[in-house]
Every structure is written in C-alpha cells, then in structure tokens.
Coordinates of N, CA and C and ligand atoms in Angstrom, one line a residue:
X1 N -28.3 61.9 11.4 CA -27.5 60.2 10.7 C -26.2 59.8 11.2
X2 N -26.6 58.4 11.9 CA -25.4 57.8 12.3 C -24.4 57.4 11.5
X3 N -23.2 57.2 11.8 CA -22.1 56.8 11.0 C -22.1 55.4 11.7
X4 N -22.3 54.2 10.4 CA -21.4 53.1 11.4 C -20.3 52.7 11.4
X5 N -20.1 52.0 12.3 CA -18.5 51.9 12.6 C -17.6 50.8 11.8
X6 N -17.0 51.5 11.1 CA -16.3 50.3 10.1 C -14.6 50.7 10.5
X7 N -14.3 49.6 10.5 CA -13.2 49.5 10.5 C -11.9 49.9 9.7
X8 N -10.9 50.2 9.9 CA -10.2 50.4 8.2 C -10.4 49.6 6.9
X9 N -9.8 50.2 6.3 CA -10.0 49.4 4.9 C -8.7 49.5 3.8
X10 N -8.5 48.6 3.0 CA -7.1 48.7 2.5 C -8.0 49.0 0.6
X11 N -7.4 50.3 0.2 CA -7.6 50.6 -1.0 C -6.6 50.8 -1.9
X12 N -6.5 50.0 -3.4 CA -5.5 50.5 -3.8 C -5.5 50.9 -5.4
X13 N -5.0 51.8 -5.6 CA -5.2 52.2 -6.9 C -4.0 51.6 -8.5
X14 N -4.2 50.8 -8.8 CA -3.6 50.5 -9.9 C -2.8 51.0 -11.3
X15 N -3.0 50.4 -12.5 CA -2.7 50.6 -13.5 C -1.0 50.9 -14.1
X16 N -1.5 51.2 -15.3 CA 0.5 51.7 -16.2 C 0.9 52.7 -15.6
X17 N 2.1 52.7 -16.3 CA 2.9 54.0 -16.0 C 2.0 55.4 -16.6
X18 N 1.4 56.5 -16.3 CA 0.8 57.6 -16.8 C -0.5 57.3 -16.6
X19 N -1.2 56.3 -16.0 CA -2.5 55.9 -16.2 C -3.3 57.1 -15.0
X20 N -2.4 57.9 -14.2 CA -2.9 59.2 -13.2 C -3.1 58.5 -11.6
X21 N -2.7 57.6 -11.4 CA -2.5 57.3 -9.9 C -2.2 58.0 -8.9
X22 N -1.3 59.2 -9.5 CA -1.0 59.7 -8.2 C -2.2 60.8 -8.1
X23 N -2.5 61.3 -9.3 CA -3.9 62.3 -8.9 C -5.3 61.4 -8.5
X24 N -5.4 60.0 -8.4 CA -6.1 59.2 -8.3 C -6.7 58.9 -7.1
X25 N -5.2 59.1 -6.2 CA -4.8 58.6 -4.9 C -5.6 60.0 -3.9
X26 N -5.0 60.9 -4.5 CA -5.6 62.1 -3.9 C -7.0 62.5 -3.7
X27 N -7.7 62.1 -5.0 CA -8.9 61.6 -5.6 C -9.8 61.3 -3.9
X28 N -9.5 59.9 -4.3 CA -9.8 59.0 -3.1 C -10.0 59.8 -1.5
X29 N -8.9 59.9 -1.7 CA -8.6 60.2 0.2 C -9.3 61.6 0.2
X30 N -9.7 62.6 -0.7 CA -10.5 63.7 -0.7 C -11.7 63.3 0.0
X31 N -12.5 62.0 -1.3 CA -13.7 61.5 -1.2 C -13.7 60.8 0.5
X32 N -12.9 59.9 0.7 CA -12.5 59.8 1.9 C -13.3 60.8 3.3
X33 N -12.2 62.2 3.2 CA -12.2 62.9 4.1 C -13.4 63.4 4.3
X34 N -14.1 63.8 2.8 CA -15.7 64.1 2.7 C -16.5 63.3 3.5
X35 N -15.9 62.2 4.1 CA -16.9 60.8 4.5 C -16.4 61.3 6.0
X36 N -16.1 61.8 6.4 CA -15.4 62.1 7.8 C -14.2 61.1 8.6
X37 N -13.8 60.7 7.3 CA -12.4 59.6 7.8 C -11.3 60.5 7.3
X38 N -10.4 60.5 8.9 CA -9.6 61.4 9.0 C -8.5 61.0 8.7
X39 N -8.3 60.0 9.2 CA -6.8 59.0 9.7 C -6.7 58.4 8.5
X40 N -6.2 58.9 7.2 CA -5.9 58.0 5.7 C -3.8 58.3 5.8
X41 N -3.7 56.8 5.1 CA -2.2 56.5 5.1 C -2.0 56.3 3.5
X42 N -1.6 57.4 3.5 CA -1.1 56.9 1.4 C 0.2 56.7 1.1
X43 N 0.1 55.0 1.4 CA 2.0 54.9 0.6 C 1.6 54.1 -1.0
X44 N 3.0 54.2 -1.1 CA 3.5 53.9 -3.0 C 4.3 52.8 -2.6
X45 N 4.3 51.8 -3.5 CA 4.6 50.5 -4.0 C 5.4 50.9 -5.6
X46 N 6.6 50.1 -5.2 CA 7.7 49.6 -4.1 C 7.8 51.1 -3.3
X47 N 7.9 50.6 -1.8 CA 8.4 51.8 -1.1 C 7.4 52.1 0.5
X48 N 7.5 53.4 0.7 CA 6.9 53.7 2.2 C 6.9 53.4 3.0
X49 N 8.1 52.2 3.4 CA 8.8 52.5 4.7 C 10.8 52.7 4.3
X50 N 11.1 53.4 5.3 CA 12.8 53.4 4.9 C 13.2 52.6 3.9
X51 N 12.9 51.2 4.5 CA 14.0 50.2 4.1 C 13.6 49.6 2.6
X52 N 12.0 49.8 2.5 CA 11.3 49.3 1.3 C 12.0 51.1 0.0
X53 N 12.2 52.1 0.5 CA 12.3 53.0 -0.2 C 13.7 52.6 -0.8
X54 N 14.4 52.5 -0.2 CA 15.9 51.9 -0.6 C 15.9 51.0 -1.4
X55 N 15.1 49.6 -1.7 CA 15.0 48.7 -2.3 C 14.2 49.4 -3.5
X56 N 13.3 50.3 -3.2 CA 12.8 50.8 -4.3 C 13.7 51.8 -5.3
X57 N 15.0 52.4 -4.8 CA 16.4 52.7 -5.3 C 16.6 51.5 -6.3
X58 N 17.3 51.4 -5.5 CA 17.1 49.5 -6.1 C 16.8 48.7 -7.4
X59 N 15.3 48.9 -7.6 CA 14.5 48.4 -8.3 C 15.0 49.3 -9.6
X60 N 14.8 50.5 -9.2 CA 14.5 51.5 -10.2 C 15.8 52.0 -11.0
X61 N 16.6 51.5 -10.4 CA 18.2 51.9 -10.8 C 18.4 51.1 -12.3
X62 N 19.2 50.9 -13.3 CA 19.7 49.9 -14.0 C 21.2 50.3 -13.9
X63 N 21.7 49.0 -13.8 CA 23.3 48.8 -13.6 C 23.6 48.2 -14.7
X64 N 24.2 48.4 -15.5 CA 24.8 47.8 -16.8 C 25.9 46.6 -16.5
X65 N 26.4 47.0 -15.4 CA 27.5 45.6 -15.5 C 26.8 44.8 -14.3
X66 N 25.4 44.8 -14.1 CA 25.3 43.9 -13.3 C 23.4 43.6 -13.1
X67 N 23.1 43.7 -14.4 CA 21.5 43.3 -14.9 C 20.8 42.6 -13.6
X68 N 19.3 43.8 -13.5 CA 18.9 43.0 -12.3 C 18.3 41.7 -13.0
X69 N 18.1 40.2 -12.4 CA 18.1 39.7 -12.6 C 16.0 39.5 -12.6
X70 N 15.0 38.6 -13.5 CA 13.8 38.6 -12.7 C 13.6 37.9 -11.6
X71 N 14.1 36.9 -11.3 CA 13.8 36.3 -10.4 C 14.4 37.6 -8.5
X72 N 15.7 38.4 -8.7 CA 16.1 39.2 -8.1 C 14.9 40.2 -7.9
X73 N 14.4 40.5 -9.0 CA 13.5 42.2 -9.2 C 12.6 41.5 -8.3
X74 N 11.7 40.2 -8.6 CA 10.4 40.0 -7.7 C 10.8 39.8 -6.4
X75 N 12.1 39.5 -6.3 CA 12.4 38.9 -4.7 C 12.5 40.6 -3.5
X76 N 12.5 41.5 -4.3 CA 13.1 43.1 -3.8 C 11.6 43.3 -3.6
X77 N 11.0 43.6 -5.1 CA 9.7 43.4 -4.5 C 8.6 43.1 -3.6
X78 N 9.1 41.5 -3.4 CA 8.1 41.8 -2.3 C 8.7 41.5 -1.0
X79 N 9.9 41.7 -1.0 CA 10.8 42.0 0.4 C 10.5 43.7 0.6
X80 N 9.9 44.6 -0.2 CA 9.4 46.2 0.1 C 8.3 46.1 0.6
X81 N 7.6 44.8 -0.1 CA 6.2 45.0 -0.1 C 5.4 43.8 1.6
X82 N 6.5 43.4 1.8 CA 6.1 42.8 3.5 C 6.7 43.5 4.4
X83 N 7.3 44.7 4.2 CA 8.2 46.0 5.1 C 7.0 46.3 5.1
X84 N 6.4 46.8 3.8 CA 4.9 48.1 4.3 C 3.5 47.2 4.6
X85 N 3.7 46.3 4.6 CA 2.4 45.4 5.3 C 2.6 45.1 6.5
X86 N 3.8 44.7 6.8 CA 3.9 44.5 8.3 C 4.3 45.7 9.2
X87 N 5.0 46.4 9.0 CA 5.0 47.8 10.0 C 4.4 49.2 9.3
X88 N 3.6 49.2 8.4 CA 2.7 50.2 8.2 C 1.4 49.6 8.0
X89 N 1.0 49.2 6.4 CA -0.2 48.7 6.3 C -1.1 48.3 7.3
X90 N -1.2 46.8 8.1 CA -1.4 46.0 9.0 C -1.5 47.1 10.5
X91 N -0.6 47.7 10.8 CA -0.9 48.4 12.2 C -1.5 49.9 12.0
X92 N -1.1 50.0 10.3 CA -2.7 51.4 10.4 C -4.4 51.0 10.7
X93 N -3.9 49.7 9.3 CA -5.6 49.6 9.6 C -6.1 48.9 11.5
X94 N -5.7 48.2 11.7 CA -5.2 48.0 13.3 C -5.8 48.9 14.0
X95 N -5.6 50.5 13.6 CA -6.1 51.6 14.6 C -7.4 52.4 14.1
X96 N -7.5 51.3 13.3 CA -8.8 52.2 12.4 C -8.6 53.1 11.1
X97 N -7.2 53.2 10.9 CA -6.8 54.3 9.7 C -7.2 53.3 8.6
X98 N -7.6 53.9 7.4 CA -7.6 54.1 6.1 C -6.8 54.2 5.1
X99 N -6.3 53.3 4.4 CA -4.5 53.0 3.5 C -5.2 53.3 2.0
X100 N -4.9 53.8 1.5 CA -4.9 54.6 0.2 C -3.7 53.9 -0.7
X101 N -3.5 53.2 -1.1 CA -2.0 52.6 -1.7 C -1.7 53.1 -3.2
X102 N -0.7 53.1 -4.2 CA -0.3 53.3 -5.2 C 0.2 52.3 -5.3
X103 N -0.5 51.2 -6.0 CA -0.1 50.0 -6.4 C 0.0 49.2 -4.8
X104 N 0.0 47.7 -5.8 CA 0.6 46.5 -4.5 C 0.3 45.6 -5.2
X105 N 0.0 44.2 -5.1 CA 0.5 43.1 -5.9 C 0.2 42.9 -7.0
X106 N -1.0 43.3 -7.1 CA -1.9 43.0 -9.1 C -1.0 44.0 -9.5
X107 N 0.0 44.4 -9.1 CA 1.4 45.5 -9.8 C 2.3 44.2 -10.4
X108 N 2.9 43.7 -9.2 CA 3.6 42.1 -9.6 C 3.1 41.2 -10.1
X109 N 1.9 41.1 -10.0 CA 1.0 40.1 -11.4 C 1.2 40.4 -13.2
X110 N 0.9 41.5 -13.1 CA 0.6 42.0 -14.2 C 2.2 42.6 -14.7
X111 N 3.1 43.2 -14.0 CA 4.3 43.2 -14.6 C 5.2 42.2 -14.8
X112 N 5.3 41.5 -13.3 CA 6.6 40.2 -13.5 C 5.7 39.2 -14.3
X113 N 4.4 38.7 -14.1 CA 3.8 37.9 -14.1 C 3.8 37.8 -16.0
X114 N 3.1 39.2 -16.2 CA 2.5 39.4 -17.9 C 4.1 39.7 -18.7
X115 N 4.1 40.8 -17.7 CA 5.4 41.9 -18.4 C 6.2 40.6 -18.7
X116 N 7.3 40.1 -18.0 CA 8.5 39.3 -17.7 C 7.9 37.7 -18.1
X117 N 7.2 37.5 -18.4 CA 6.3 35.9 -18.1 C 7.6 35.0 -17.3
X118 N 7.1 35.9 -15.6 CA 7.3 34.3 -14.8 C 5.5 33.8 -14.8
X119 N 6.4 32.6 -14.0 CA 5.3 31.2 -14.2 C 4.5 31.7 -13.2
X120 N 3.0 31.3 -13.2 CA 2.1 31.9 -12.4 C 1.9 31.4 -11.4
X121 N 2.1 29.5 -11.9 CA 2.2 29.2 -10.4 C 2.6 29.4 -8.7
X122 N 4.2 29.8 -9.4 CA 5.5 29.8 -8.7 C 4.9 31.3 -8.2
X123 N 4.5 32.2 -9.2 CA 3.9 33.6 -8.1 C 2.8 33.2 -7.3
X124 N 1.8 32.5 -7.8 CA 0.8 32.6 -6.5 C 1.5 31.7 -5.9
X125 N 2.2 31.1 -5.7 CA 3.2 29.9 -4.1 C 3.4 31.3 -3.7
X126 N 4.4 31.8 -4.0 CA 5.1 32.9 -3.8 C 4.7 33.8 -2.7
X127 N 3.5 34.4 -3.7 CA 2.3 35.5 -3.2 C 2.2 34.9 -1.8
X128 N 1.3 33.7 -1.7 CA 0.8 33.3 -0.5 C 1.4 33.1 0.5
X129 N 2.7 32.5 0.2 CA 3.2 32.0 1.0 C 3.7 32.9 2.1
X130 N 4.0 34.7 1.3 CA 4.3 35.7 1.8 C 3.6 36.6 2.6
X131 N 2.3 36.5 1.9 CA 1.3 37.9 2.6 C 0.1 37.1 2.7
X132 N 0.2 35.7 2.9 CA -1.0 34.7 3.3 C -2.1 35.6 2.5
X133 N -3.2 35.4 3.2 CA -4.4 35.9 2.6 C -4.9 37.6 2.8
X134 N -3.7 38.0 2.9 CA -4.0 39.7 2.8 C -4.2 40.1 1.8
X135 N -5.2 40.8 1.6 CA -6.1 41.5 0.3 C -6.4 43.0 0.3
X136 N -6.1 43.1 -0.6 CA -6.9 44.8 -0.6 C -8.7 44.6 -0.6
X137 N -9.0 45.5 0.3 CA -10.4 45.1 0.4 C -11.0 46.0 -0.9
X138 N -10.6 47.0 -1.5 CA -10.8 47.1 -3.0 C -9.8 47.8 -4.0
X139 N -10.0 47.4 -5.1 CA -9.0 47.9 -6.3 C -9.4 48.9 -7.6
X140 N -9.0 50.1 -7.8 CA -9.3 51.1 -8.4 C -8.4 50.7 -10.0
X141 N -8.7 50.2 -10.7 CA -7.8 50.0 -11.8 C -7.8 51.1 -12.6
X142 N -7.0 52.0 -13.0 CA -7.0 52.9 -14.2 C -6.2 52.5 -15.5
X143 N -7.6 52.0 -16.3 CA -7.5 51.6 -17.7 C -6.6 52.6 -18.7
X144 N -5.3 52.4 -19.3 CA -5.0 53.2 -20.2 C -4.4 52.2 -20.9
X145 N -4.3 52.8 -22.4 CA -3.0 51.7 -23.1 C -1.9 52.4 -22.8
X146 N -1.1 51.3 -22.9 CA 0.5 51.7 -22.9 C 0.7 52.5 -23.7
X147 N 0.5 52.9 -24.9 CA 0.8 53.9 -25.8 C 0.9 55.1 -24.9
X148 N -0.6 55.5 -24.7 CA -1.4 57.0 -24.1 C -0.6 57.0 -22.7
X149 N -0.4 55.9 -21.9 CA 0.5 56.4 -20.8 C 2.0 56.4 -21.1
X150 N 2.6 56.1 -21.6 CA 4.1 56.0 -22.1 C 4.3 57.7 -22.3
X151 N 3.1 58.3 -23.4 CA 3.1 59.3 -24.0 C 3.2 60.4 -22.8
X152 N 2.4 59.9 -21.9 CA 2.2 61.3 -20.5 C 3.4 61.2 -19.8
X153 N 3.9 59.9 -19.6 CA 5.4 60.3 -18.9 C 6.6 60.6 -19.3
X154 N 6.2 60.2 -20.5 CA 7.6 61.1 -21.7 C 8.0 62.0 -21.6
X155 N 7.0 63.1 -21.4 CA 7.1 64.6 -20.9 C 7.9 64.6 -19.7
X156 N 8.3 63.6 -18.6 CA 9.4 63.9 -17.9 C 10.4 63.8 -18.2
X157 N 11.3 63.5 -19.1 CA 12.0 63.4 -19.8 C 13.5 62.3 -19.3
X158 N 13.2 62.0 -18.2 CA 14.1 60.5 -18.1 C 13.3 59.4 -17.5
X159 N 14.3 58.2 -17.9 CA 12.8 56.6 -18.0 C 13.7 56.2 -16.9
X160 N 13.6 55.1 -16.0 CA 14.2 54.3 -15.0 C 13.9 53.1 -15.3
X161 N 14.6 52.1 -15.1 CA 14.8 50.6 -15.4 C 13.7 49.9 -16.3
X162 N 12.6 50.5 -15.2 CA 11.3 49.5 -16.2 C 11.0 50.2 -17.5
X163 N 10.7 51.7 -17.0 CA 10.1 53.2 -18.3 C 11.0 52.5 -19.3
X164 N 12.4 51.8 -19.5 CA 12.8 51.6 -20.5 C 12.6 50.5 -21.4
X165 N 11.6 49.7 -20.8 CA 11.0 48.6 -21.1 C 10.5 48.8 -22.8
X166 N 10.5 47.7 -23.5 CA 9.9 48.0 -24.8 C 8.0 48.4 -24.9
X167 N 7.8 48.7 -26.3 CA 6.2 49.0 -26.0 C 5.1 47.5 -26.0
X168 N 6.1 46.2 -26.3 CA 5.9 44.8 -26.1 C 5.3 44.7 -24.6
X169 N 7.0 45.2 -24.0 CA 6.7 44.4 -22.7 C 5.5 45.5 -22.5
X170 N 4.9 46.6 -22.1 CA 4.1 47.4 -21.3 C 2.5 46.7 -22.5
X171 N 2.9 45.9 -23.7 CA 1.4 45.4 -24.2 C 1.6 44.4 -23.2
X172 N 2.2 43.7 -23.2 CA 1.7 42.5 -22.3 C 1.5 42.8 -20.8
X173 N 2.0 43.7 -20.2 CA 1.2 44.3 -18.6 C 0.1 44.6 -19.0
X174 N -0.1 45.5 -20.3 CA -2.1 45.8 -19.8 C -2.6 44.8 -20.1
X175 N -2.4 43.2 -21.3 CA -2.9 42.2 -21.4 C -3.5 41.8 -19.7
X176 N -2.1 41.7 -19.0 CA -2.6 40.5 -17.9 C -3.3 41.3 -17.0
X177 N -3.4 42.7 -16.7 CA -4.0 43.7 -16.3 C -5.6 43.3 -17.0
X178 N -5.7 43.3 -17.7 CA -7.4 43.4 -17.9 C -7.7 41.6 -17.5
X179 N -6.9 40.5 -17.7 CA -7.4 39.8 -17.5 C -8.0 39.2 -16.1
X180 N -6.4 40.1 -15.7 CA -6.9 39.6 -13.7 C -8.1 40.3 -13.0
X181 N -8.0 41.4 -14.4 CA -9.5 42.8 -13.6 C -10.5 41.9 -13.8
X182 N -10.9 41.0 -14.8 CA -12.0 40.3 -15.6 C -12.3 39.4 -14.6
X183 N -11.2 38.7 -13.8 CA -11.5 37.7 -12.8 C -11.4 37.9 -11.6
X184 N -11.5 39.1 -10.9 CA -11.9 39.2 -10.1 C -12.7 41.0 -9.6
X185 N -14.2 40.7 -8.5 CA -14.6 41.5 -8.3 C -14.6 42.6 -7.1
X186 N -13.6 42.7 -6.3 CA -13.1 43.4 -5.8 C -12.0 44.6 -6.6
X187 N -12.2 44.2 -8.3 CA -11.3 45.3 -8.7 C -12.5 45.8 -9.7
X188 N -12.1 47.7 -9.4 CA -13.1 48.2 -10.3 C -12.1 49.3 -11.8
X189 N -12.9 48.9 -13.0 CA -12.1 49.5 -13.5 C -12.4 50.9 -14.1
X190 N -11.3 51.7 -14.2 CA -11.9 53.0 -14.1 C -11.5 53.9 -15.7
X191 N -12.0 54.0 -16.6 CA -11.2 54.6 -17.6 C -11.1 56.0 -17.8
X192 N -9.0 55.7 -17.8 CA -8.4 56.8 -17.4 C -7.6 57.5 -18.5
X193 N -8.7 56.9 -20.0 CA -8.0 57.6 -21.1 C -8.6 59.1 -21.1
X194 N -9.5 59.2 -20.4 CA -10.3 60.8 -20.5 C -9.5 61.7 -19.7
X195 N -10.3 62.7 -19.6 CA -9.7 63.8 -19.3 C -9.9 64.2 -17.8
X196 N -8.8 64.4 -17.0 CA -8.6 64.6 -15.7 C -9.9 64.3 -14.8
X197 N -10.6 65.4 -15.2 CA -12.0 65.7 -14.5 C -13.3 65.2 -14.7
X198 N -13.0 64.3 -16.0 CA -13.9 62.8 -15.8 C -13.2 61.9 -15.3
X199 N -12.0 61.3 -15.6 CA -11.5 60.0 -14.5 C -11.9 60.5 -12.8
X200 N -11.7 61.7 -12.6 CA -12.0 61.9 -11.4 C -13.8 61.8 -10.6
X201 N -14.4 62.1 -11.8 CA -15.8 62.0 -11.5 C -16.4 60.1 -12.0
X202 N -16.0 59.2 -12.3 CA -15.7 58.3 -12.2 C -15.7 57.2 -11.1
X203 N -14.3 58.3 -10.8 CA -13.6 57.4 -9.3 C -14.5 57.6 -8.0
X204 N -15.0 59.0 -8.1 CA -16.0 59.3 -7.1 C -17.5 58.4 -7.6
X205 N -17.7 58.0 -8.7 CA -18.8 57.7 -8.5 C -18.7 55.8 -7.8
X206 N -17.7 55.0 -8.3 CA -16.9 53.9 -7.8 C -17.5 53.7 -6.2
X207 N -16.9 54.7 -6.0 CA -16.4 54.6 -4.6 C -17.2 55.0 -3.7
X208 N -18.3 55.8 -4.2 CA -19.2 56.2 -3.3 C -20.1 55.0 -3.8
X209 N -20.2 54.1 -4.1 CA -21.0 53.0 -4.4 C -20.5 52.0 -3.8
X210 N -19.3 51.6 -3.5 CA -18.4 50.5 -2.8 C -18.6 50.8 -1.4
X211 N -19.2 52.3 -1.2 CA -18.9 52.7 0.3 C -20.3 52.5 0.9
X212 N -21.6 52.4 0.1 CA -22.7 52.4 0.3 C -23.0 51.1 0.5
X213 N -22.2 50.5 -0.3 CA -22.7 48.6 -0.5 C -22.2 48.1 0.8
X214 N -20.8 48.9 1.6 CA -19.8 48.3 2.2 C -20.6 48.2 4.1
X215 N -21.7 49.0 3.8 CA -22.6 49.7 4.7 C -22.3 51.0 5.4
X216 N -21.1 51.7 4.3 CA -20.8 53.2 5.3 C -21.7 54.3 4.8
X217 N -21.9 54.7 6.2 CA -23.0 56.3 5.7 C -22.0 57.1 6.0
X218 N -22.3 58.2 5.5 CA -21.4 59.7 5.3 C -21.7 60.4 6.7
X219 N -20.5 60.4 7.8 CA -20.5 61.6 8.8 C -21.6 62.5 8.7
X220 N -22.1 63.2 9.3 CA -23.1 64.3 9.5 C -22.4 65.4 9.7
X221 N -21.3 65.2 9.0 CA -19.8 66.6 9.6 C -20.6 67.8 8.9
Ligands
T5A301 N1 6.5 47.9 -10.4 C1 5.9 48.0 -9.3 C2 6.5 46.1 -10.9 O1 7.0 46.1 -11.9 N2 6.4 45.5 -9.9 C3 5.6 45.6 -9.1 O2 5.2 44.7 -7.9 C4 5.4 46.8 -8.4 C5 4.6 47.3 -6.9 C6 7.2 51.5 -10.1 C7 7.8 51.1 -11.3 O3 7.7 49.9 -10.9 C8 6.9 48.7 -11.1 C9 5.6 49.8 -12.4 C10 6.8 51.1 -11.9 O4 7.5 50.8 -13.7 P1 7.0 54.8 -10.3 O5 7.5 55.9 -10.4 O6 6.2 54.8 -9.1 O7 7.4 53.4 -10.4 O8 5.3 54.2 -10.8 P2 4.4 54.5 -11.6 O9 3.6 53.9 -10.4 O10 3.6 54.1 -12.7 O11 4.2 56.1 -11.4 P3 3.9 57.3 -12.7 O12 3.8 58.8 -12.2 O13 4.8 56.3 -13.7 O14 2.1 57.0 -13.2 P4 1.3 57.5 -12.6 O15 1.0 58.1 -11.1 O16 -0.2 56.6 -13.1 O17 1.0 58.7 -13.5 P5 0.7 60.4 -13.3 O18 -0.4 60.5 -12.0 O19 2.4 60.8 -12.4 O20 0.3 61.0 -14.3 C11 1.7 61.3 -15.1 C12 1.2 62.5 -16.1 O21 0.2 62.4 -16.7 C13 -0.5 63.5 -16.6 C14 -0.4 63.6 -15.3 O22 -0.6 65.1 -14.7 C15 1.1 63.5 -15.6 O23 1.7 64.9 -16.1 N3 -1.9 62.6 -16.4 C16 -2.9 63.0 -17.5 N4 -3.1 63.8 -18.4 C17 -4.3 64.0 -18.9 N5 -5.4 63.3 -18.7 C18 -5.2 62.6 -17.6 N6 -6.3 61.8 -17.8 C19 -3.9 62.4 -17.0 N7 -4.1 61.7 -15.7 C20 -2.8 61.7 -15.3

C-alpha cells in the first residue's frame, strides 16, 4: 500500500474544562502514529512557547488589586496565540509535521464571545486582522455540560481565575460552543459525557473517517 503525500495538518481539541481534552490529545496522537505519522507537535493554549507560557500564567492568575479587564484578557490570549502560530505551528506545518492543539481560536469565540459577551463583530475583526485566514484543518469538539465538566475538575481542589467564574458564565460558553459547532463543518462533535473508553472510540471513528476523506492512506508499517 502506498501512502499519499500529505503535508502537515492542524487538528484542534476543544471543549469546556473537564471535557477530557488532555486525554483526547494523546488519543489523536496515537491514531496518527498508527498511520505512520511520527512528527507530531502537541501545544496547548494559552501557551506552547516561552512567551506564551508566561502570558498563560498572567491570564490564569487572579490579582484582586488589579482585576484583568475583558479587553486586556483577550489581547493577552491573542498575543499568546500569535506567538504560538508564528513561532511553533507554522514552522511545524511547513516541515510536514502534524500539530494537535489543546484549544485554539474557538475557545476565544466561546469564552470571550459567549462567556464575557464581547461583541462578535469586533472579535471577528480582531481575529481576522491577527490570524488572517489561518484556521485548523479539523476541530474535535468534546461536548459536556458545564455541571459535569466542573464536577470533574473540582477534584483538583484549587480553581484558577477563569475556573472561578459562575455556572451561568460556563453555560453561556457552552451555548456559544454549540452554536459555533453547528455552523462549521470542519468541527466534529464528540459526546464527552460518556466513559473515557467510549469517548476514545468516538474520536477514533471521527478521525479515521476524516483521514480517509482527506485522502490519507495508512502507511504499511
Ligand atoms: N481560555 C483559553 C479562554 O478563556 N479563551 C481562550 O481563547 C483560551 C485558549 C485554560 C483556560 O483558559 C480559558 C479556558 C480555560 O479556562 P486550562 O487549565 O488549560 O486553562 O483549562 P482546560 O484547557 O479546560 O483544561 P482542563 O484540564 O480543565 O480540561 P481538560 O483538559 O478538558 O480535562 P482533563 O482531560 O484534564 O480531564 C479532567 C478530569 O476529568 C477526567 C480526567 O481523568 C481528569 O481527572 N476525565 C474523565 N472522567 C470520566 N469520564 C471521562 N470521559 C473523562 N474525561 C476526563
């Protein structure tokens, strides 16, 4: 069997806290490896470069004497994203690597657009001016209710600045995710409320189907 030459692709895992993105990212990487893809980069957002990781710390930290404004928050998220895209993702794709990211721009649309209620047109123009036409090839959105997702992360004991938001905030984020997913065929929805093994099976099915549709043939390894 011949493997068709395919350049690097950008796959993103999305969803609320506790959706299971960390495990899903590893599941995706394993499936890609089984298809003979060995050069896989797995960044997280915000983060994934030294500068972006410093911004991540600032974004997650709560400073009561200087509360982070919504505008500063989104500018920091985009500053981190631009660093990651320009210094890590684009060079990786250019050499033919596959990138499996934990969160990307859809998170900003859902959290800052839906959760914070920032103006959609302003957000779209910010995104377009900073990212141009750069988009993931495939997004796997792990769907879970805010109640169930927060319950899973609660066992960690401590909450960062965003995790301290109200249930109403996460409900708005969830609703916006569902709306965005419904309007974009490059996003596949996975039922993340199931036990881990079933979530992994569903990810496998979706990813294999997408790889076939993209013309990727499994290497005879
Ligand atoms: N943010 C980010 C924005 O507001 N805007 C943006 O543009 C971006 C990029 C990032 C924060 O920044 C915000 C969103 C976030 O609040 P983070 O710490 O990276 O902060 O937060 P998350 O990305 O949400 O990471 P989490 O660890 O909270 O969520 P995961 O990765 O989805 O969850 P995971 O895999 O760690 O699982 C959590 C627990 O649940 C269990 C796991 O074993 C683990 O214990 N679990 C399951 N249990 C039972 N059944 C299953 N199917 C399970 N799946 C996982």
